[in-house]
Amino acid sequence: MTAPARPAGPSRAAATAAAARAAPQGESCSGCHAQLINKRVVHGAITLGDCRNCHRPEPGAAGKCKGKTAQHWTLIRTEPDLCYGCHDRKDQSKSVHTAVRQGSCLSCHTAHSSNEPKLLSSPREKICLDCHEVEPLLTKAVKHAPVAEGRCLDCHDAHGGDLPNAIKASSGSAFCLKCHDAKAPTGKGTPGLAYRIDLSKPNVHVALKRGDCTTCHEGGHSGDNLKLLRKNAVDLCYGCHDRKDKTKYPHSAVIVGDCAVCHDPHSSAQPKLLAKPTIQETCFLCHQDDVTGRKVVHAPLEKGCNQCHDAHGTDNRKALKAEGKKVCYGCHKPVDEGKVKHAALERYGCTGCHDPHGTNNGGLVPKKVNELCGFCHPDQKDGRHVSPLVPTGHVVGGKLNDPRREGRTFSCASCHNPHGSNSPKLFYVGKDSMEMCAACHGDKSGEHPELKNVVSKARRNVGGPSGEAGFGAGGAGGPGAAGAGGPGVRTGSGAGSGGGDTTSTFQGARQ
């Protein structure tokens, strides 16, 4: 209980008043007590008046004071009534600080002057620890930074409040956002960028809308999980969301339970709280970016990796939405329906020859067509297998255009369908090699008069760049009219070597 102020009797009161009237106005105590007010912050009662705002003389009482008024001075009222004579009461809230409840203002404040704001008797980071022990508050592995640094007053009101433990909270998450909002003050002792959130973004986690930060985070001083989560991250998320790790091939991030790698747990400008502006950028946080800078990018990938993969996992390898060729056939027409199957396609699927993400070559092949075919068929990469009777052979590569496919270099795919065929050796037409040759050289047997000699179209023009096909729109030149061709545009005998898709007898790989 607070001790009440001692009432003065009539004779004492009269004597005190008489002594005050007799005392010279402006008598200063600073001559002897200057050390009491020599610090940076001085009590306002002293700066606005004199010592008699709080002290009164005791006439006739023995003391050490050398003033003219009296030898002994005492407080005009006892603590805390003396303080409440000027200051608002601090003991009227539901949860009152023990020192305030006991009326001991001077447990935390000095009466005359201090080097600390608000006349604190110790620095703000230490004053609570004068009475409270911090160790019992930090028994768990992860510590709330303000507690560990002694900044108790960031969260608690020093005098009291209407919430338990004198917490300063106003409503919902507003209390935490005083420090953790992206727009909150910055500087020494404030949370870093990784510990700030912006709830002004269009998509906010439903858990935050329905509750507050303590739905997921410990509201106390320390916890067992990083960022003071109430549970480990994966169990916390699965408290509301369906489990994502039950598939045969779950995404590795799902396995380790780090949902926050791909999703922002608080807010995002993207649907599903994605951490990055696009699905690709989110995936490339962990996976190698094999798209940027590539000349040819798989069209579905431009919409997002989730066109072919499930972000959490599937029953198919690499979290594909379908197994093997089936995922490709979700968009592409099946190419393996011929009687003769390409062994590579049967064995490895489409990705045996095509990069499913992006390359620098047409058709999403990782290498030029001849180089790609030569990887498995090294004995045929020079084309001499076509005509062993001719010393130079039927050379494939940069010296010829494909006469049947405008804008492409003559390659293995000029004669062989790399996917499958109803003809032997994956030929496009015919029942044997001779009929396949007739497709370019013209039919000599009379059985297929529709097959004309188009060999002249394979000749490279003098003016055009040698070696590789261009990617522009090629034009067919008049017979024998040679001209200087730029990249992808050539004139002369035969078709220009542009790279636009051309409808022809063959649908082979593109070089």
Coordinates of C-alpha atoms in Angstrom, one line a residue:
M1 CA 0.0 0.0 0.0
T2 CA 1.1 3.5 -0.7
A3 CA 1.8 5.6 2.4
P4 CA -0.5 8.6 2.5
A5 CA 1.0 12.1 2.8
R6 CA 1.4 13.2 6.4
P7 CA -1.0 16.0 7.2
A8 CA 0.5 19.0 8.8
G9 CA -1.1 20.3 12.0
P10 CA -2.4 23.9 12.3
S11 CA 0.6 25.2 14.1
R12 CA 3.1 23.5 11.8
A13 CA 1.3 24.7 8.7
A14 CA 1.2 28.2 10.0
A15 CA 4.8 28.1 10.9
T16 CA 5.8 26.8 7.5
A17 CA 3.7 29.5 5.7
A18 CA 5.3 32.2 7.9
A19 CA 8.8 30.8 7.1
A20 CA 8.1 30.8 3.4
R21 CA 6.8 34.4 3.5
A22 CA 9.9 35.4 5.5
A23 CA 12.3 33.7 3.1
P24 CA 13.8 35.8 0.4
Q25 CA 12.3 35.0 -2.9
G26 CA 14.6 33.3 -5.4
E27 CA 16.8 31.8 -2.7
S28 CA 18.9 29.2 -4.6
C29 CA 19.9 25.8 -3.5
S30 CA 22.3 25.3 -6.4
G31 CA 25.2 26.7 -4.5
C32 CA 25.5 23.5 -2.5
H33 CA 23.5 21.1 -4.6
A34 CA 24.7 22.0 -8.1
Q35 CA 25.7 18.4 -8.6
L36 CA 22.1 17.4 -8.5
I37 CA 21.2 19.3 -11.7
N38 CA 24.4 19.1 -13.7
K39 CA 23.3 16.4 -16.1
R40 CA 21.8 16.6 -19.6
V41 CA 18.1 16.3 -18.7
V42 CA 16.8 18.3 -15.8
H43 CA 13.5 17.8 -14.0
G44 CA 11.0 20.3 -15.4
A45 CA 9.8 21.3 -11.9
I46 CA 13.3 22.7 -11.3
T47 CA 13.6 24.5 -14.6
L48 CA 10.2 26.1 -14.3
G49 CA 10.5 27.2 -10.7
D50 CA 12.7 26.5 -7.7
C51 CA 13.3 23.7 -5.3
R52 CA 10.2 24.7 -3.3
N53 CA 8.0 23.1 -6.0
C54 CA 8.8 19.8 -4.3
H55 CA 10.6 20.7 -1.0
R56 CA 9.5 22.8 2.0
P57 CA 11.4 24.3 4.9
E58 CA 11.0 22.8 8.5
P59 CA 11.4 26.0 10.7
G60 CA 13.1 25.3 14.0
A61 CA 14.3 21.8 13.0
A62 CA 18.0 21.1 13.1
G63 CA 19.7 20.3 9.9
K64 CA 22.7 20.9 7.7
C65 CA 21.2 23.4 5.2
K66 CA 23.0 26.8 5.3
G67 CA 20.1 28.6 3.6
K68 CA 18.5 31.6 5.2
T69 CA 15.1 30.1 5.4
A70 CA 15.6 26.9 7.4
Q71 CA 18.3 24.4 8.4
H72 CA 16.1 21.4 7.4
W73 CA 13.9 20.8 4.3
T74 CA 11.5 18.0 3.6
L75 CA 9.2 16.9 0.7
I76 CA 5.9 18.7 0.5
R77 CA 4.2 15.3 -0.1
T78 CA 5.5 11.7 -0.1
E79 CA 6.1 9.6 -3.2
P80 CA 4.0 8.9 -5.4
D81 CA 1.6 11.7 -4.4
L82 CA 4.3 14.2 -4.9
C83 CA 4.8 13.1 -8.5
Y84 CA 1.1 12.9 -9.2
G85 CA 0.8 16.5 -8.2
C86 CA 2.2 17.3 -11.7
H87 CA 2.1 14.1 -13.6
D88 CA -0.9 12.0 -14.7
R89 CA -1.5 8.9 -12.6
K90 CA 0.1 5.7 -13.9
D91 CA -1.6 3.2 -11.7
Q92 CA -5.1 3.2 -13.1
S93 CA -4.7 0.6 -15.9
K94 CA -5.6 -3.1 -15.7
S95 CA -2.0 -4.3 -15.7
V96 CA 0.2 -2.0 -13.6
H97 CA 4.0 -2.3 -13.4
T98 CA 4.9 -3.5 -9.9
A99 CA 7.1 -0.5 -9.2
V100 CA 4.2 1.8 -10.2
R101 CA 1.7 -0.2 -8.1
Q102 CA 4.0 0.2 -5.1
G103 CA 4.3 4.0 -5.8
S104 CA 8.1 3.8 -6.3
C105 CA 8.6 6.2 -9.2
L106 CA 12.3 6.7 -8.1
S107 CA 13.0 3.0 -8.8
C108 CA 13.3 4.0 -12.5
H109 CA 13.5 7.8 -12.5
T110 CA 15.9 10.2 -10.9
A111 CA 14.3 13.2 -9.1
H112 CA 16.6 16.0 -10.3
S113 CA 18.6 15.3 -13.5
S114 CA 19.8 12.5 -15.7
N115 CA 21.8 11.8 -18.8
E116 CA 19.0 9.6 -20.1
P117 CA 15.7 10.6 -21.6
K118 CA 12.7 11.0 -19.3
L119 CA 15.1 11.2 -16.3
L120 CA 15.7 7.4 -16.4
S121 CA 18.2 6.3 -13.8
S122 CA 19.8 3.8 -16.2
P123 CA 20.0 3.5 -20.0
R124 CA 16.8 2.3 -21.6
E125 CA 18.4 -1.0 -22.6
K126 CA 19.5 -1.7 -19.0
I127 CA 16.9 -0.2 -16.8
C128 CA 14.5 -3.2 -16.8
L129 CA 17.4 -5.5 -16.1
D130 CA 18.1 -3.6 -12.8
C131 CA 15.1 -5.6 -11.4
H132 CA 14.3 -8.3 -14.0
E133 CA 16.5 -11.2 -15.0
V134 CA 16.6 -11.8 -18.7
E135 CA 17.9 -15.3 -18.7
P136 CA 14.6 -17.0 -17.6
L137 CA 13.0 -15.2 -20.5
L138 CA 15.4 -16.6 -23.1
T139 CA 15.4 -20.3 -22.3
K140 CA 14.8 -21.4 -25.9
A141 CA 17.1 -21.5 -28.9
V142 CA 15.7 -18.6 -30.9
K143 CA 15.5 -15.3 -29.1
H144 CA 13.4 -12.3 -29.9
A145 CA 16.0 -9.6 -30.7
P146 CA 14.6 -6.8 -28.6
V147 CA 14.6 -9.1 -25.6
A148 CA 18.1 -10.3 -26.1
E149 CA 19.2 -6.6 -26.5
G150 CA 17.4 -5.4 -23.5
R151 CA 14.9 -3.3 -25.4
C152 CA 11.9 -4.4 -23.3
L153 CA 10.3 -1.0 -23.7
D154 CA 9.8 -1.6 -27.5
C155 CA 7.0 -4.0 -26.6
H156 CA 6.0 -3.2 -23.0
D157 CA 4.7 0.0 -21.4
A158 CA 6.9 0.9 -18.5
H159 CA 4.0 2.0 -16.3
G160 CA 1.2 -0.4 -17.4
G161 CA -1.6 -1.0 -19.8
D162 CA -4.9 -2.7 -20.3
L163 CA -3.4 -5.9 -21.8
P164 CA -1.5 -8.6 -19.8
N165 CA 2.1 -7.9 -19.0
A166 CA 1.6 -4.2 -20.0
I167 CA 1.9 -5.1 -23.7
K168 CA 1.6 -2.0 -26.0
A169 CA -0.5 -3.8 -28.6
S170 CA -3.3 -1.9 -30.2
S171 CA -5.1 -4.4 -32.4
G172 CA -4.4 -7.4 -34.6
S173 CA -0.9 -7.3 -36.2
A174 CA -0.5 -3.6 -35.8
F175 CA 1.7 -4.1 -32.7
C176 CA 4.3 -6.2 -34.6
L177 CA 4.1 -4.0 -37.7
K178 CA 5.3 -1.0 -35.7
C179 CA 8.8 -2.6 -36.2
H180 CA 8.3 -5.2 -38.9
D181 CA 6.3 -3.2 -41.5
A182 CA 8.3 -2.5 -44.7
K183 CA 7.5 1.2 -44.1
A184 CA 8.5 1.3 -40.4
P185 CA 11.4 3.4 -39.3
T186 CA 14.8 2.0 -40.2
G187 CA 18.2 2.4 -38.5
K188 CA 20.2 0.9 -35.6
G189 CA 18.2 -1.7 -33.6
T190 CA 15.4 -2.1 -36.2
P191 CA 14.6 -5.3 -38.1
G192 CA 16.4 -5.9 -41.4
L193 CA 14.7 -6.3 -44.8
A194 CA 14.4 -10.1 -44.3
Y195 CA 12.2 -9.4 -41.2
R196 CA 9.9 -6.9 -42.7
I197 CA 6.6 -7.4 -44.5
D198 CA 4.3 -5.3 -46.7
L199 CA 0.7 -6.0 -46.3
S200 CA -0.3 -3.4 -48.8
K201 CA 0.4 -5.9 -51.6
P202 CA -2.7 -7.3 -53.4
N203 CA -2.4 -10.8 -52.1
V204 CA -2.2 -11.3 -48.3
H205 CA -1.9 -14.6 -46.5
V206 CA -5.4 -15.7 -45.3
A207 CA -4.0 -16.5 -41.9
L208 CA -3.0 -12.9 -41.4
K209 CA -6.4 -11.7 -42.6
R210 CA -8.2 -14.0 -40.2
G211 CA -5.9 -13.5 -37.2
D212 CA -2.6 -11.8 -36.4
C213 CA 1.1 -12.6 -36.3
T214 CA 0.7 -14.9 -33.3
T215 CA -1.3 -17.3 -35.4
C216 CA 2.1 -18.5 -36.7
H217 CA 4.7 -16.9 -34.5
E218 CA 5.4 -17.1 -30.8
G219 CA 4.3 -13.9 -29.1
G220 CA 6.8 -14.3 -26.3
H221 CA 10.5 -13.8 -25.8
S222 CA 12.0 -16.9 -27.3
G223 CA 11.0 -20.0 -29.2
D224 CA 12.3 -23.4 -30.6
N225 CA 12.0 -22.6 -34.3
L226 CA 13.6 -20.0 -36.6
K227 CA 11.8 -16.7 -36.8
L228 CA 9.9 -17.7 -33.7
L229 CA 7.5 -19.9 -35.6
R230 CA 5.1 -21.9 -33.3
K231 CA 6.1 -25.1 -35.1
N232 CA 8.6 -26.1 -37.7
A233 CA 7.8 -24.6 -41.1
V234 CA 6.3 -27.6 -42.8
D235 CA 4.1 -28.7 -39.9
L236 CA 2.9 -25.1 -39.5
C237 CA 1.8 -24.8 -43.1
Y238 CA 0.2 -28.3 -43.0
G239 CA -1.8 -27.1 -40.1
C240 CA -4.1 -25.3 -42.6
H241 CA -3.0 -26.6 -46.0
D242 CA -3.3 -30.1 -47.5
R243 CA 0.0 -32.1 -47.4
K244 CA 2.0 -31.9 -50.6
D245 CA 4.6 -34.6 -49.9
K246 CA 2.5 -37.7 -50.5
T247 CA 3.2 -38.1 -54.2
K248 CA 5.8 -40.6 -55.5
Y249 CA 8.1 -37.8 -56.7
P250 CA 7.6 -34.8 -54.5
H251 CA 9.5 -31.5 -55.2
S252 CA 12.7 -31.4 -53.2
A253 CA 11.6 -28.1 -51.6
V254 CA 8.4 -29.9 -50.4
I255 CA 10.5 -32.8 -49.0
V256 CA 12.5 -30.5 -46.8
G257 CA 9.4 -28.5 -46.0
D258 CA 10.7 -25.1 -47.0
C259 CA 7.5 -23.7 -48.4
A260 CA 8.8 -20.2 -48.0
V261 CA 11.4 -20.8 -50.8
C262 CA 8.7 -20.4 -53.4
H263 CA 5.9 -18.6 -51.5
D264 CA 6.0 -15.5 -49.4
P265 CA 4.3 -16.4 -46.1
H266 CA 2.9 -12.9 -45.6
S267 CA 2.0 -11.1 -48.9
S268 CA 2.8 -10.9 -52.5
A269 CA 1.9 -9.1 -55.7
Q270 CA 1.6 -12.5 -57.4
P271 CA -1.2 -15.2 -57.2
K272 CA -0.6 -18.0 -54.7
L273 CA 1.8 -15.8 -52.8
L274 CA 4.7 -16.6 -55.2
A275 CA 7.9 -15.1 -54.0
K276 CA 9.0 -13.8 -57.5
P277 CA 7.1 -11.9 -60.3
T278 CA 7.0 -15.0 -62.5
I279 CA 6.9 -18.8 -62.1
Q280 CA 10.2 -19.1 -64.0
E281 CA 12.0 -16.6 -61.6
T282 CA 10.6 -18.5 -58.7
C283 CA 12.0 -21.8 -60.0
F284 CA 15.3 -20.2 -60.9
L285 CA 15.9 -19.4 -57.3
C286 CA 17.1 -23.0 -57.0
H287 CA 17.2 -24.4 -60.5
Q288 CA 19.7 -23.3 -63.1
D289 CA 18.4 -20.7 -65.6
D290 CA 18.7 -22.5 -68.9
V291 CA 16.4 -20.2 -70.8
T292 CA 17.8 -16.7 -70.6
G293 CA 20.0 -16.0 -73.6
R294 CA 18.8 -19.0 -75.6
K295 CA 17.7 -18.3 -79.2
V296 CA 14.9 -20.8 -79.1
V297 CA 12.8 -21.3 -76.0
H298 CA 10.1 -24.0 -75.6
A299 CA 6.8 -22.1 -76.1
P300 CA 5.1 -23.5 -73.0
L301 CA 8.0 -22.4 -70.8
E302 CA 7.3 -18.8 -71.7
K303 CA 4.1 -19.2 -69.7
G304 CA 5.8 -21.0 -66.9
C305 CA 7.5 -24.2 -65.8
N306 CA 4.2 -25.4 -64.4
Q307 CA 3.0 -26.0 -67.9
C308 CA 4.9 -29.3 -67.8
H309 CA 5.8 -29.7 -64.1
D310 CA 3.8 -29.7 -60.9
A311 CA 5.3 -27.3 -58.4
H312 CA 4.7 -29.7 -55.5
G313 CA 5.2 -33.1 -57.0
T314 CA 3.6 -35.9 -59.0
D315 CA 3.8 -39.6 -59.4
N316 CA 6.1 -39.1 -62.4
R317 CA 9.8 -38.4 -62.4
K318 CA 11.0 -34.8 -62.3
A319 CA 7.5 -33.9 -61.1
L320 CA 6.2 -34.0 -64.7
K321 CA 2.5 -33.9 -65.2
A322 CA 2.7 -37.0 -67.4
E323 CA 5.4 -39.7 -67.9
G324 CA 7.9 -39.7 -70.7
K325 CA 6.5 -38.9 -74.2
K326 CA 3.0 -38.5 -72.8
V327 CA 3.8 -35.1 -71.4
C328 CA 5.0 -33.9 -74.9
Y329 CA 2.0 -35.5 -76.6
G330 CA -0.2 -33.3 -74.4
C331 CA 0.6 -30.5 -76.9
H332 CA 2.4 -32.2 -79.9
K333 CA 1.0 -34.7 -82.3
P334 CA 2.5 -38.2 -81.7
V335 CA 5.5 -38.8 -84.0
D336 CA 6.2 -42.5 -83.2
E337 CA 3.3 -44.1 -85.0
G338 CA 5.3 -45.5 -87.9
K339 CA 6.2 -49.1 -88.3
V340 CA 9.9 -48.4 -88.0
K341 CA 10.8 -46.8 -84.6
H342 CA 13.8 -44.6 -83.9
A343 CA 15.5 -46.4 -81.1
A344 CA 16.5 -43.2 -79.3
L345 CA 12.9 -42.1 -79.2
E346 CA 11.8 -45.4 -77.8
R347 CA 14.6 -45.6 -75.3
Y348 CA 14.9 -42.1 -74.0
G349 CA 11.8 -40.3 -75.1
C350 CA 11.7 -36.9 -76.8
T351 CA 14.3 -35.5 -74.5
G352 CA 16.9 -37.9 -75.9
C353 CA 17.3 -35.5 -78.8
H354 CA 15.4 -32.3 -77.8
D355 CA 16.1 -29.9 -74.9
P356 CA 12.7 -29.3 -73.3
H357 CA 13.6 -25.8 -72.1
G358 CA 15.7 -23.9 -74.7
T359 CA 18.6 -24.1 -77.1
N360 CA 20.5 -22.1 -79.7
N361 CA 19.3 -24.4 -82.5
G362 CA 16.0 -24.8 -84.3
G363 CA 13.7 -27.7 -83.2
L364 CA 15.1 -27.4 -79.6
V365 CA 17.9 -29.8 -80.5
P366 CA 21.0 -29.2 -78.3
K367 CA 23.4 -29.5 -81.2
K368 CA 23.3 -29.1 -85.0
V369 CA 21.4 -32.0 -86.5
N370 CA 24.4 -33.8 -88.1
E371 CA 26.5 -33.4 -84.9
L372 CA 23.5 -34.7 -82.8
C373 CA 23.0 -37.8 -85.1
G374 CA 26.7 -38.4 -85.2
F375 CA 26.8 -38.7 -81.4
C376 CA 25.1 -42.1 -81.7
H377 CA 26.0 -42.9 -85.3
P378 CA 29.7 -41.9 -85.6
D379 CA 30.3 -44.1 -88.7
Q380 CA 27.7 -42.2 -90.7
K381 CA 28.4 -38.7 -89.7
D382 CA 30.3 -37.9 -93.0
G383 CA 27.5 -39.1 -95.2
R384 CA 29.7 -41.6 -97.1
H385 CA 27.4 -44.5 -96.2
V386 CA 25.0 -43.2 -98.8
S387 CA 27.2 -43.9 -101.8
P388 CA 30.2 -46.1 -101.0
L389 CA 31.1 -46.3 -104.7
V390 CA 31.8 -42.6 -104.8
P391 CA 35.1 -41.6 -103.1
T392 CA 33.7 -38.4 -101.6
G393 CA 30.3 -40.0 -100.6
H394 CA 27.1 -38.2 -100.2
V395 CA 28.5 -35.6 -97.9
V396 CA 26.0 -34.0 -95.4
G397 CA 26.5 -30.7 -93.8
G398 CA 27.4 -27.2 -94.9
K399 CA 28.0 -27.7 -98.7
L400 CA 24.4 -28.4 -99.7
N401 CA 21.0 -27.0 -99.2
D402 CA 18.1 -29.4 -98.5
P403 CA 16.3 -29.5 -101.8
R404 CA 13.1 -30.6 -100.3
R405 CA 13.0 -28.3 -97.3
E406 CA 13.5 -24.7 -98.1
G407 CA 15.9 -22.8 -95.9
R408 CA 17.6 -25.7 -94.3
T409 CA 21.0 -27.3 -94.7
F410 CA 21.3 -30.8 -96.1
S411 CA 21.5 -33.1 -93.1
C412 CA 20.8 -36.6 -91.9
A413 CA 17.2 -35.5 -91.4
S414 CA 16.9 -34.7 -95.1
C415 CA 16.7 -38.5 -95.8
H416 CA 15.8 -40.0 -92.5
N417 CA 12.8 -39.1 -90.3
P418 CA 14.3 -38.8 -86.8
H419 CA 11.0 -39.8 -85.1
G420 CA 9.7 -42.8 -87.1
S421 CA 8.6 -44.0 -90.5
N422 CA 6.8 -46.7 -92.4
S423 CA 9.9 -47.1 -94.7
P424 CA 13.1 -49.0 -93.8
K425 CA 16.0 -47.2 -92.2
L426 CA 13.6 -44.4 -91.2
F427 CA 13.4 -43.2 -94.9
Y428 CA 10.6 -40.7 -95.6
V429 CA 9.4 -42.6 -98.7
G430 CA 9.8 -45.8 -100.6
K431 CA 10.5 -49.4 -99.8
D432 CA 14.3 -49.2 -100.2
S433 CA 17.2 -46.8 -100.6
M434 CA 16.7 -46.3 -104.3
E435 CA 13.2 -45.0 -103.9
M436 CA 14.4 -42.6 -101.2
C437 CA 17.0 -41.3 -103.6
A438 CA 14.3 -40.8 -106.2
A439 CA 12.7 -38.3 -103.9
C440 CA 15.4 -35.8 -104.8
H441 CA 17.0 -37.2 -107.9
G442 CA 13.7 -38.1 -109.7
D443 CA 12.2 -41.4 -110.5
K444 CA 13.9 -43.4 -113.2
S445 CA 11.8 -46.5 -113.0
G446 CA 8.5 -45.0 -114.1
E447 CA 6.7 -46.3 -111.0
H448 CA 6.6 -42.9 -109.3
P449 CA 6.4 -40.2 -112.0
E450 CA 5.4 -37.7 -109.3
L451 CA 9.0 -37.7 -107.9
K452 CA 10.9 -35.1 -109.9
N453 CA 14.5 -34.2 -110.0
V454 CA 15.1 -31.3 -107.6
V455 CA 18.8 -31.7 -107.1
S456 CA 19.5 -28.3 -108.6
K457 CA 17.9 -26.7 -105.6
A458 CA 20.6 -28.2 -103.3
R459 CA 23.4 -26.1 -104.9
R460 CA 24.8 -23.4 -102.8
N461 CA 24.6 -19.9 -104.4
V462 CA 27.9 -18.1 -105.0
G463 CA 26.7 -14.9 -103.3
G464 CA 25.2 -16.4 -100.2
P465 CA 27.0 -17.2 -97.0
S466 CA 28.4 -20.7 -97.1
G467 CA 27.8 -23.4 -94.5
E468 CA 24.7 -22.6 -92.5
A469 CA 21.1 -21.9 -93.2
G470 CA 19.8 -18.5 -92.4
F471 CA 16.7 -17.7 -90.3
G472 CA 15.1 -15.1 -92.6
A473 CA 12.5 -15.6 -95.3
G474 CA 14.4 -17.1 -98.2
G475 CA 13.3 -16.5 -101.8
A476 CA 13.6 -18.8 -104.8
G477 CA 15.8 -17.4 -107.5
G478 CA 15.4 -17.8 -111.2
P479 CA 17.4 -20.6 -112.8
G480 CA 21.0 -19.6 -113.3
A481 CA 20.6 -16.1 -111.9
A482 CA 23.3 -15.6 -109.4
G483 CA 23.1 -12.8 -106.9
A484 CA 24.6 -11.7 -103.6
G485 CA 22.6 -12.9 -100.7
G486 CA 22.5 -11.6 -97.2
P487 CA 22.0 -13.7 -94.1
G488 CA 18.9 -15.7 -94.5
V489 CA 18.1 -14.1 -97.9
R490 CA 19.7 -15.6 -101.0
T491 CA 19.0 -15.4 -104.7
G492 CA 20.2 -17.7 -107.4
S493 CA 19.5 -21.2 -108.7
G494 CA 17.1 -22.8 -106.2
A495 CA 15.5 -22.0 -102.9
G496 CA 16.8 -19.3 -100.6
S497 CA 18.0 -20.5 -97.3
G498 CA 15.6 -18.8 -94.9
G499 CA 14.4 -20.5 -91.8
G500 CA 10.6 -20.1 -92.0
D501 CA 8.7 -23.4 -91.7
T502 CA 8.0 -24.8 -95.2
T503 CA 5.4 -27.4 -96.0
S504 CA 7.0 -30.2 -97.9
T505 CA 7.0 -33.9 -98.3
F506 CA 9.2 -34.3 -95.3
Q507 CA 8.7 -33.3 -91.7
G508 CA 12.1 -33.8 -90.3
A509 CA 14.3 -32.2 -87.6
R510 CA 15.4 -28.7 -88.2
Q511 CA 19.1 -27.7 -88.3

